[in-house]
Amino acid sequence: MSAQTETSSMPCPFHKDDQLNGDLDTSLDYLPGHPRIRLGDEKGLFEFIRREVWSEDLESISGRLWWMSKQDSSNISPLHRQRVKGRQIIVTEDPRLHLVWIDDRIFLKPLPQYITSFVFWDTFMSDPSKLGAAVKLRKAALGYLRTYFYLIQYESDLRIAQDPALCLVPKEVTWHRFCQFTARLNDITENEISGRYHYGEIRLTRLNYYAPVLLGKSHYQRENYQYRAYFARIQGPLISAFAFFSIALNCMQVSLAASTSDERYSSALLFAACYWLSTLIGFVTGVLMLMLVLKSFLTGDLTEVFSNIDSSVTDFANSTKC
């Protein structure tokens, strides 16, 4: 089956009577919810839709996302389960962060008004290739829309989604109406959605871990924007490494002192081993410090690094005062 036949087999993922937004049924000349996006400017329209639904990073590595997540598009906990897991819902408009989670946070992109319009799907997304846009946009839009079938499984999920602090779904939508709207979303097959949406929730720490290898970036998304939190996270391993190196160097110092005090135990091999090992430890420590400074300099955060180090030293000094 060709891509064009496949995309035109299901022009709209819901019936017209079940749409949540009917603004385009009249002579509206802009995208519902986005007055700046004119429908007459098809190039600008599809560029906007691309930014709304297409995640270049995740789509480019979709074949390897199984390294980071379960290969199951339904691996999405409903909103009430997110609360049970102690996760705070963070609203984002960036599609690359939708369903990405870390620690006690999960990022969700609100349901746009236009994507719940029958006319939008029938006119622009039934076969976007005819309008000069990539078919991949339809697949990404279908995959994104289907995630809300899994996120909102119960009426309690809908109430959470309609929380004024979140506004994931318009507050005027009733539970019965939402069920009608999503009735056919579960019928969307894996062949109809983009590669990213073959997976559900993805852990951010794993994305950041594999980003240098798969994306050629130092990270996928920064976890903290303050170096105080960064140093707090790595101070445990740093202290452990410092303790290990200190013990190793002290042992070598004792061995050398014992060998020099009695020529019977003197060993050129022991001296050479201690010398080169201590040199290596000093070299590795220096390289790591240089890498940290260079990374901070290249990202423009060098001033913040030293200010945080200075404040940390000051706090420590103040805490030791009687």
mmCIF file of C-alpha atoms in Angstrom:
data_model
loop_
_atom_site.group_PDB
_atom_site.id
_atom_site.type_symbol
_atom_site.label_atom_id
_atom_site.label_comp_id
_atom_site.label_asym_id
_atom_site.label_seq_id
_atom_site.Cartn_x
_atom_site.Cartn_y
_atom_site.Cartn_z
ATOM 1 C CA MET A 1 0.000 0.000 0.000
ATOM 2 C CA SER A 2 1.385 3.392 -0.937
ATOM 3 C CA ALA A 3 1.878 6.169 1.571
ATOM 4 C CA GLN A 4 -0.771 8.280 -0.144
ATOM 5 C CA THR A 5 -3.396 5.504 -0.044
ATOM 6 C CA GLU A 6 -2.537 4.800 3.562
ATOM 7 C CA THR A 7 -2.962 8.386 4.691
ATOM 8 C CA SER A 8 -6.181 8.945 2.740
ATOM 9 C CA SER A 9 -7.825 5.775 4.111
ATOM 10 C CA MET A 10 -8.669 7.621 7.324
ATOM 11 C CA PRO A 11 -9.081 11.348 6.516
ATOM 12 C CA CYS A 12 -10.027 12.245 10.077
ATOM 13 C CA PRO A 13 -9.484 10.195 13.255
ATOM 14 C CA PHE A 14 -12.923 11.211 14.603
ATOM 15 C CA HIS A 15 -16.421 11.908 13.256
ATOM 16 C CA LYS A 16 -17.455 15.462 12.496
ATOM 17 C CA ASP A 17 -20.234 15.284 15.074
ATOM 18 C CA ASP A 18 -17.633 14.375 17.715
ATOM 19 C CA GLN A 19 -15.183 17.229 17.095
ATOM 20 C CA LEU A 20 -14.327 19.407 20.090
ATOM 21 C CA ASN A 21 -13.728 22.586 18.089
ATOM 22 C CA GLY A 22 -16.043 23.736 15.299
ATOM 23 C CA ASP A 23 -14.549 27.167 14.607
ATOM 24 C CA LEU A 24 -13.474 26.166 11.100
ATOM 25 C CA ASP A 25 -17.041 25.188 10.196
ATOM 26 C CA THR A 26 -17.579 28.903 9.622
ATOM 27 C CA SER A 27 -15.444 31.294 7.582
ATOM 28 C CA LEU A 28 -12.582 31.513 10.066
ATOM 29 C CA ASP A 29 -9.390 32.613 8.297
ATOM 30 C CA TYR A 30 -6.869 31.602 10.960
ATOM 31 C CA LEU A 31 -5.896 28.438 12.801
ATOM 32 C CA PRO A 32 -8.149 27.892 15.856
ATOM 33 C CA GLY A 33 -6.310 28.987 18.979
ATOM 34 C CA HIS A 34 -3.591 30.735 16.958
ATOM 35 C CA PRO A 35 -4.843 33.997 15.392
ATOM 36 C CA ARG A 36 -1.373 34.764 14.008
ATOM 37 C CA ILE A 37 -1.368 31.674 11.774
ATOM 38 C CA ARG A 38 -3.353 32.431 8.618
ATOM 39 C CA LEU A 39 -4.903 29.543 6.719
ATOM 40 C CA GLY A 40 -4.191 31.232 3.397
ATOM 41 C CA ASP A 41 -0.450 30.986 4.001
ATOM 42 C CA GLU A 42 -0.050 27.242 3.485
ATOM 43 C CA LYS A 43 3.739 27.321 3.730
ATOM 44 C CA GLY A 44 3.649 29.190 7.027
ATOM 45 C CA LEU A 45 0.793 26.982 8.236
ATOM 46 C CA PHE A 46 2.621 23.703 7.700
ATOM 47 C CA GLU A 47 5.855 25.107 9.092
ATOM 48 C CA PHE A 48 3.932 25.968 12.259
ATOM 49 C CA ILE A 49 2.374 22.493 12.391
ATOM 50 C CA ARG A 50 5.838 20.975 11.966
ATOM 51 C CA ARG A 51 7.079 22.882 15.015
ATOM 52 C CA GLU A 52 3.959 21.805 16.901
ATOM 53 C CA VAL A 53 4.028 18.036 16.333
ATOM 54 C CA TRP A 54 7.376 16.980 14.849
ATOM 55 C CA SER A 55 10.321 16.130 17.099
ATOM 56 C CA GLU A 56 13.380 15.948 14.854
ATOM 57 C CA ASP A 57 15.666 14.526 17.550
ATOM 58 C CA LEU A 58 13.365 11.700 18.631
ATOM 59 C CA GLU A 59 12.238 10.872 15.104
ATOM 60 C CA SER A 60 15.851 10.632 13.921
ATOM 61 C CA ILE A 61 16.681 8.048 16.604
ATOM 62 C CA SER A 62 13.279 6.321 16.717
ATOM 63 C CA GLY A 63 14.911 3.052 15.657
ATOM 64 C CA ARG A 64 17.004 3.108 18.836
ATOM 65 C CA LEU A 65 14.478 4.425 21.337
ATOM 66 C CA TRP A 66 14.117 0.884 22.664
ATOM 67 C CA TRP A 67 17.439 1.546 24.395
ATOM 68 C CA MET A 68 15.620 4.080 26.569
ATOM 69 C CA SER A 69 11.996 2.961 26.771
ATOM 70 C CA LYS A 70 9.683 0.009 26.389
ATOM 71 C CA GLN A 71 8.710 -0.451 22.739
ATOM 72 C CA ASP A 72 5.006 -0.059 23.390
ATOM 73 C CA SER A 73 2.976 2.939 22.243
ATOM 74 C CA SER A 74 0.484 2.317 25.048
ATOM 75 C CA ASN A 75 3.200 2.652 27.706
ATOM 76 C CA ILE A 76 1.533 5.833 28.961
ATOM 77 C CA SER A 77 0.110 6.114 32.469
ATOM 78 C CA PRO A 78 -3.231 7.964 32.809
ATOM 79 C CA LEU A 79 -3.098 11.311 34.562
ATOM 80 C CA HIS A 80 -4.428 9.946 37.848
ATOM 81 C CA ARG A 81 -1.634 7.348 37.831
ATOM 82 C CA GLN A 82 0.889 10.125 37.262
ATOM 83 C CA ARG A 83 -0.362 11.649 40.517
ATOM 84 C CA VAL A 84 -0.141 8.276 42.270
ATOM 85 C CA LYS A 85 3.487 8.012 41.138
ATOM 86 C CA GLY A 86 4.095 11.408 42.730
ATOM 87 C CA ARG A 87 4.833 13.128 39.434
ATOM 88 C CA GLN A 88 4.191 16.800 38.873
ATOM 89 C CA ILE A 89 2.750 17.588 35.444
ATOM 90 C CA ILE A 90 4.796 20.264 33.681
ATOM 91 C CA VAL A 91 3.122 21.971 30.720
ATOM 92 C CA THR A 92 5.312 22.344 27.644
ATOM 93 C CA GLU A 93 4.670 23.463 24.076
ATOM 94 C CA ASP A 94 7.739 21.623 22.818
ATOM 95 C CA PRO A 95 6.769 18.310 21.128
ATOM 96 C CA ARG A 96 10.213 16.844 21.838
ATOM 97 C CA LEU A 97 9.407 16.938 25.578
ATOM 98 C CA HIS A 98 5.889 15.493 25.379
ATOM 99 C CA LEU A 99 5.727 12.351 27.600
ATOM 100 C CA VAL A 100 9.365 12.764 28.683
ATOM 101 C CA TRP A 101 9.817 12.388 32.437
ATOM 102 C CA ILE A 102 12.495 12.717 35.092
ATOM 103 C CA ASP A 103 12.318 12.042 38.835
ATOM 104 C CA ASP A 104 8.992 13.501 40.002
ATOM 105 C CA ARG A 105 8.148 15.450 36.825
ATOM 106 C CA ILE A 106 6.562 14.607 33.498
ATOM 107 C CA PHE A 107 6.217 17.008 30.572
ATOM 108 C CA LEU A 108 2.940 17.147 28.640
ATOM 109 C CA LYS A 109 1.928 19.241 25.654
ATOM 110 C CA PRO A 110 -1.667 20.578 25.880
ATOM 111 C CA LEU A 111 -4.189 19.484 23.254
ATOM 112 C CA PRO A 112 -4.322 22.286 20.631
ATOM 113 C CA GLN A 113 -7.747 23.521 19.566
ATOM 114 C CA TYR A 114 -7.099 23.051 15.852
ATOM 115 C CA ILE A 115 -6.170 19.384 16.186
ATOM 116 C CA THR A 116 -9.679 18.659 17.512
ATOM 117 C CA SER A 117 -11.330 20.208 14.420
ATOM 118 C CA PHE A 118 -12.771 17.945 11.711
ATOM 119 C CA VAL A 119 -12.310 20.592 9.001
ATOM 120 C CA PHE A 120 -8.624 20.937 9.887
ATOM 121 C CA TRP A 121 -8.014 17.234 9.341
ATOM 122 C CA ASP A 122 -10.247 16.968 6.288
ATOM 123 C CA THR A 123 -8.768 20.026 4.557
ATOM 124 C CA PHE A 124 -5.111 20.064 5.535
ATOM 125 C CA MET A 125 -4.165 16.656 6.946
ATOM 126 C CA SER A 126 -6.114 14.083 4.903
ATOM 127 C CA ASP A 127 -3.166 14.066 2.496
ATOM 128 C CA PRO A 128 -0.756 16.914 3.265
ATOM 129 C CA SER A 129 1.553 15.861 0.410
ATOM 130 C CA LYS A 130 -0.948 17.421 -2.011
ATOM 131 C CA LEU A 131 -0.333 20.773 -0.345
ATOM 132 C CA GLY A 132 3.448 20.502 -0.517
ATOM 133 C CA ALA A 133 3.860 19.294 3.077
ATOM 134 C CA ALA A 134 5.428 16.049 4.199
ATOM 135 C CA VAL A 135 3.169 13.094 4.997
ATOM 136 C CA LYS A 136 5.268 12.664 8.144
ATOM 137 C CA LEU A 137 3.386 15.603 9.699
ATOM 138 C CA ARG A 138 0.123 13.694 9.541
ATOM 139 C CA LYS A 139 1.756 10.654 11.113
ATOM 140 C CA ALA A 140 3.250 12.739 13.908
ATOM 141 C CA ALA A 141 -0.064 14.539 14.494
ATOM 142 C CA LEU A 142 -1.942 11.226 14.659
ATOM 143 C CA GLY A 143 0.609 9.781 17.070
ATOM 144 C CA TYR A 144 0.465 12.838 19.306
ATOM 145 C CA LEU A 145 -3.357 12.914 19.294
ATOM 146 C CA ARG A 146 -3.538 9.226 20.191
ATOM 147 C CA THR A 147 -1.488 9.802 23.353
ATOM 148 C CA TYR A 148 -4.499 11.553 24.866
ATOM 149 C CA PHE A 149 -6.519 8.359 24.523
ATOM 150 C CA TYR A 150 -4.103 6.811 27.032
ATOM 151 C CA LEU A 151 -3.578 9.897 29.197
ATOM 152 C CA ILE A 152 -7.306 10.362 29.839
ATOM 153 C CA GLN A 153 -8.922 7.016 30.629
ATOM 154 C CA TYR A 154 -11.240 8.081 33.437
ATOM 155 C CA GLU A 155 -13.356 11.074 34.314
ATOM 156 C CA SER A 156 -10.889 11.868 37.087
ATOM 157 C CA ASP A 157 -8.178 12.115 34.417
ATOM 158 C CA LEU A 158 -10.269 14.664 32.533
ATOM 159 C CA ARG A 159 -10.722 16.751 35.683
ATOM 160 C CA ILE A 160 -6.959 16.767 36.179
ATOM 161 C CA ALA A 161 -6.446 17.754 32.527
ATOM 162 C CA GLN A 162 -8.902 20.638 32.942
ATOM 163 C CA ASP A 163 -7.163 21.992 36.037
ATOM 164 C CA PRO A 164 -6.758 25.770 35.490
ATOM 165 C CA ALA A 165 -3.041 25.410 36.216
ATOM 166 C CA LEU A 166 -2.672 22.909 33.362
ATOM 167 C CA CYS A 167 -5.438 23.470 30.779
ATOM 168 C CA LEU A 168 -4.463 20.355 28.837
ATOM 169 C CA VAL A 169 -8.045 20.069 27.585
ATOM 170 C CA PRO A 170 -10.662 22.871 27.264
ATOM 171 C CA LYS A 171 -12.716 23.153 30.451
ATOM 172 C CA GLU A 172 -16.070 23.121 28.621
ATOM 173 C CA VAL A 173 -15.512 19.564 27.334
ATOM 174 C CA THR A 174 -17.664 17.039 29.194
ATOM 175 C CA TRP A 175 -16.623 13.475 29.954
ATOM 176 C CA HIS A 176 -19.227 12.032 27.580
ATOM 177 C CA ARG A 177 -18.144 14.342 24.785
ATOM 178 C CA PHE A 178 -14.472 13.523 25.284
ATOM 179 C CA CYS A 179 -15.206 9.791 25.147
ATOM 180 C CA GLN A 180 -17.010 10.269 21.833
ATOM 181 C CA PHE A 181 -14.120 12.329 20.486
ATOM 182 C CA THR A 182 -11.512 9.683 21.395
ATOM 183 C CA ALA A 183 -13.632 6.641 20.478
ATOM 184 C CA ARG A 184 -11.696 5.927 17.255
ATOM 185 C CA LEU A 185 -8.231 6.972 18.405
ATOM 186 C CA ASN A 186 -7.410 3.493 19.652
ATOM 187 C CA ASP A 187 -8.034 2.204 16.113
ATOM 188 C CA ILE A 188 -5.043 4.158 14.797
ATOM 189 C CA THR A 189 -2.401 1.595 13.827
ATOM 190 C CA GLU A 190 1.363 1.730 14.259
ATOM 191 C CA ASN A 191 1.784 2.133 10.488
ATOM 192 C CA GLU A 192 -0.186 5.384 10.613
ATOM 193 C CA ILE A 193 1.973 7.126 13.207
ATOM 194 C CA SER A 194 5.569 8.359 13.228
ATOM 195 C CA GLY A 195 8.412 6.391 14.791
ATOM 196 C CA ARG A 196 8.594 8.447 17.971
ATOM 197 C CA TYR A 197 5.024 7.513 18.908
ATOM 198 C CA HIS A 198 5.739 3.804 18.688
ATOM 199 C CA TYR A 199 6.933 4.495 22.226
ATOM 200 C CA GLY A 200 5.158 6.101 25.150
ATOM 201 C CA GLU A 201 6.902 7.694 28.109
ATOM 202 C CA ILE A 202 10.663 8.160 27.858
ATOM 203 C CA ARG A 203 13.065 8.790 30.729
ATOM 204 C CA LEU A 204 15.021 12.041 30.321
ATOM 205 C CA THR A 205 18.110 10.760 32.119
ATOM 206 C CA ARG A 206 18.496 8.037 29.495
ATOM 207 C CA LEU A 207 17.961 10.499 26.655
ATOM 208 C CA ASN A 208 20.684 12.705 28.109
ATOM 209 C CA TYR A 209 22.963 9.698 28.567
ATOM 210 C CA TYR A 210 22.713 8.577 24.927
ATOM 211 C CA ALA A 211 22.523 12.076 23.395
ATOM 212 C CA PRO A 212 26.309 12.398 22.796
ATOM 213 C CA VAL A 213 26.341 9.086 20.903
ATOM 214 C CA LEU A 214 23.047 9.251 19.003
ATOM 215 C CA LEU A 215 22.528 12.986 18.541
ATOM 216 C CA GLY A 216 26.043 14.380 18.755
ATOM 217 C CA LYS A 217 24.945 16.708 21.565
ATOM 218 C CA SER A 218 26.168 17.034 25.127
ATOM 219 C CA HIS A 219 22.599 16.516 26.345
ATOM 220 C CA TYR A 220 19.046 16.137 25.090
ATOM 221 C CA GLN A 221 17.559 18.574 27.570
ATOM 222 C CA ARG A 222 19.242 20.256 30.520
ATOM 223 C CA GLU A 223 17.891 18.958 33.798
ATOM 224 C CA ASN A 224 18.977 21.946 35.879
ATOM 225 C CA TYR A 225 19.701 25.528 34.943
ATOM 226 C CA GLN A 226 21.629 26.300 38.130
ATOM 227 C CA TYR A 227 25.104 24.924 38.774
ATOM 228 C CA ARG A 228 24.356 24.683 42.496
ATOM 229 C CA ALA A 229 22.046 21.740 41.756
ATOM 230 C CA TYR A 230 24.640 20.301 39.359
ATOM 231 C CA PHE A 231 27.393 20.354 41.986
ATOM 232 C CA ALA A 232 25.006 18.968 44.597
ATOM 233 C CA ARG A 233 24.366 15.978 42.328
ATOM 234 C CA ILE A 234 28.024 15.182 41.683
ATOM 235 C CA GLN A 235 29.483 16.017 45.092
ATOM 236 C CA GLY A 236 28.918 12.450 46.345
ATOM 237 C CA PRO A 237 30.950 10.760 43.581
ATOM 238 C CA LEU A 238 33.591 13.503 43.780
ATOM 239 C CA ILE A 239 34.027 13.047 47.536
ATOM 240 C CA SER A 240 34.240 9.259 47.091
ATOM 241 C CA ALA A 241 36.862 9.619 44.350
ATOM 242 C CA PHE A 242 38.818 12.120 46.456
ATOM 243 C CA ALA A 243 38.765 9.736 49.432
ATOM 244 C CA PHE A 244 39.933 6.816 47.270
ATOM 245 C CA PHE A 245 42.797 8.790 45.732
ATOM 246 C CA SER A 246 43.809 10.151 49.143
ATOM 247 C CA ILE A 247 43.988 6.663 50.645
ATOM 248 C CA ALA A 248 45.935 5.363 47.626
ATOM 249 C CA LEU A 249 48.449 8.206 47.789
ATOM 250 C CA ASN A 250 48.845 7.836 51.567
ATOM 251 C CA CYS A 251 49.516 4.107 51.169
ATOM 252 C CA MET A 252 52.168 4.837 48.552
ATOM 253 C CA GLN A 253 53.716 7.465 50.820
ATOM 254 C CA VAL A 254 53.940 4.967 53.689
ATOM 255 C CA SER A 255 55.443 2.331 51.389
ATOM 256 C CA LEU A 256 58.072 4.747 50.095
ATOM 257 C CA ALA A 257 58.909 5.916 53.621
ATOM 258 C CA ALA A 258 59.352 2.320 54.757
ATOM 259 C CA SER A 259 61.549 1.432 51.787
ATOM 260 C CA THR A 260 63.851 4.439 52.232
ATOM 261 C CA SER A 261 64.295 3.777 55.961
ATOM 262 C CA ASP A 262 65.627 0.282 55.343
ATOM 263 C CA GLU A 263 67.629 -0.512 52.215
ATOM 264 C CA ARG A 264 66.670 -4.179 52.512
ATOM 265 C CA TYR A 265 63.135 -3.274 51.480
ATOM 266 C CA SER A 266 64.145 -0.721 48.861
ATOM 267 C CA SER A 267 62.681 -1.416 45.443
ATOM 268 C CA ALA A 268 63.126 0.527 42.222
ATOM 269 C CA LEU A 269 59.946 -1.092 40.913
ATOM 270 C CA LEU A 270 57.931 0.133 43.910
ATOM 271 C CA PHE A 271 59.327 3.635 43.511
ATOM 272 C CA ALA A 272 58.525 3.682 39.799
ATOM 273 C CA ALA A 273 54.989 2.380 40.364
ATOM 274 C CA CYS A 274 54.260 4.974 43.049
ATOM 275 C CA TYR A 275 55.769 7.752 40.970
ATOM 276 C CA TRP A 276 53.822 7.020 37.809
ATOM 277 C CA LEU A 277 50.554 6.245 39.605
ATOM 278 C CA SER A 278 50.650 9.517 41.535
ATOM 279 C CA THR A 279 51.522 11.352 38.311
ATOM 280 C CA LEU A 280 48.588 9.695 36.548
ATOM 281 C CA ILE A 281 46.181 10.644 39.336
ATOM 282 C CA GLY A 282 47.333 14.248 39.196
ATOM 283 C CA PHE A 283 47.056 14.307 35.401
ATOM 284 C CA VAL A 284 43.531 12.840 35.357
ATOM 285 C CA THR A 285 42.384 15.289 38.030
ATOM 286 C CA GLY A 286 43.819 18.211 36.085
ATOM 287 C CA VAL A 287 42.189 17.076 32.823
ATOM 288 C CA LEU A 288 38.784 16.695 34.479
ATOM 289 C CA MET A 289 39.001 20.165 35.992
ATOM 290 C CA LEU A 290 40.079 21.617 32.642
ATOM 291 C CA MET A 291 37.169 19.912 30.854
ATOM 292 C CA LEU A 292 34.714 21.325 33.387
ATOM 293 C CA VAL A 293 36.074 24.846 32.968
ATOM 294 C CA LEU A 294 36.134 24.610 29.145
ATOM 295 C CA LYS A 295 32.586 23.279 29.012
ATOM 296 C CA SER A 296 31.391 26.079 31.251
ATOM 297 C CA PHE A 297 33.290 28.641 29.167
ATOM 298 C CA LEU A 298 31.843 27.378 25.883
ATOM 299 C CA THR A 299 28.299 27.440 27.250
ATOM 300 C CA GLY A 300 28.741 30.920 28.676
ATOM 301 C CA ASP A 301 28.292 29.738 32.256
ATOM 302 C CA LEU A 302 31.838 30.221 33.527
ATOM 303 C CA THR A 303 30.923 33.203 35.682
ATOM 304 C CA GLU A 304 28.076 31.249 37.208
ATOM 305 C CA VAL A 305 30.378 28.311 37.945
ATOM 306 C CA PHE A 306 32.888 30.402 39.874
ATOM 307 C CA SER A 307 30.171 32.395 41.614
ATOM 308 C CA ASN A 308 28.552 29.177 42.802
ATOM 309 C CA ILE A 309 31.906 27.768 43.892
ATOM 310 C CA ASP A 310 32.651 31.012 45.736
ATOM 311 C CA SER A 311 29.234 31.015 47.412
ATOM 312 C CA SER A 312 29.647 27.363 48.374
ATOM 313 C CA VAL A 313 33.049 28.076 49.947
ATOM 314 C CA THR A 314 31.596 31.097 51.757
ATOM 315 C CA ASP A 315 28.660 29.051 53.065
ATOM 316 C CA PHE A 316 31.052 26.357 54.277
ATOM 317 C CA ALA A 317 33.273 28.929 56.013
ATOM 318 C CA ASN A 318 30.276 30.531 57.701
ATOM 319 C CA SER A 319 28.980 27.168 58.861
ATOM 320 C CA THR A 320 32.302 26.380 60.572
ATOM 321 C CA LYS A 321 32.336 29.596 62.568
ATOM 322 C CA CYS A 322 31.458 29.324 66.234
#
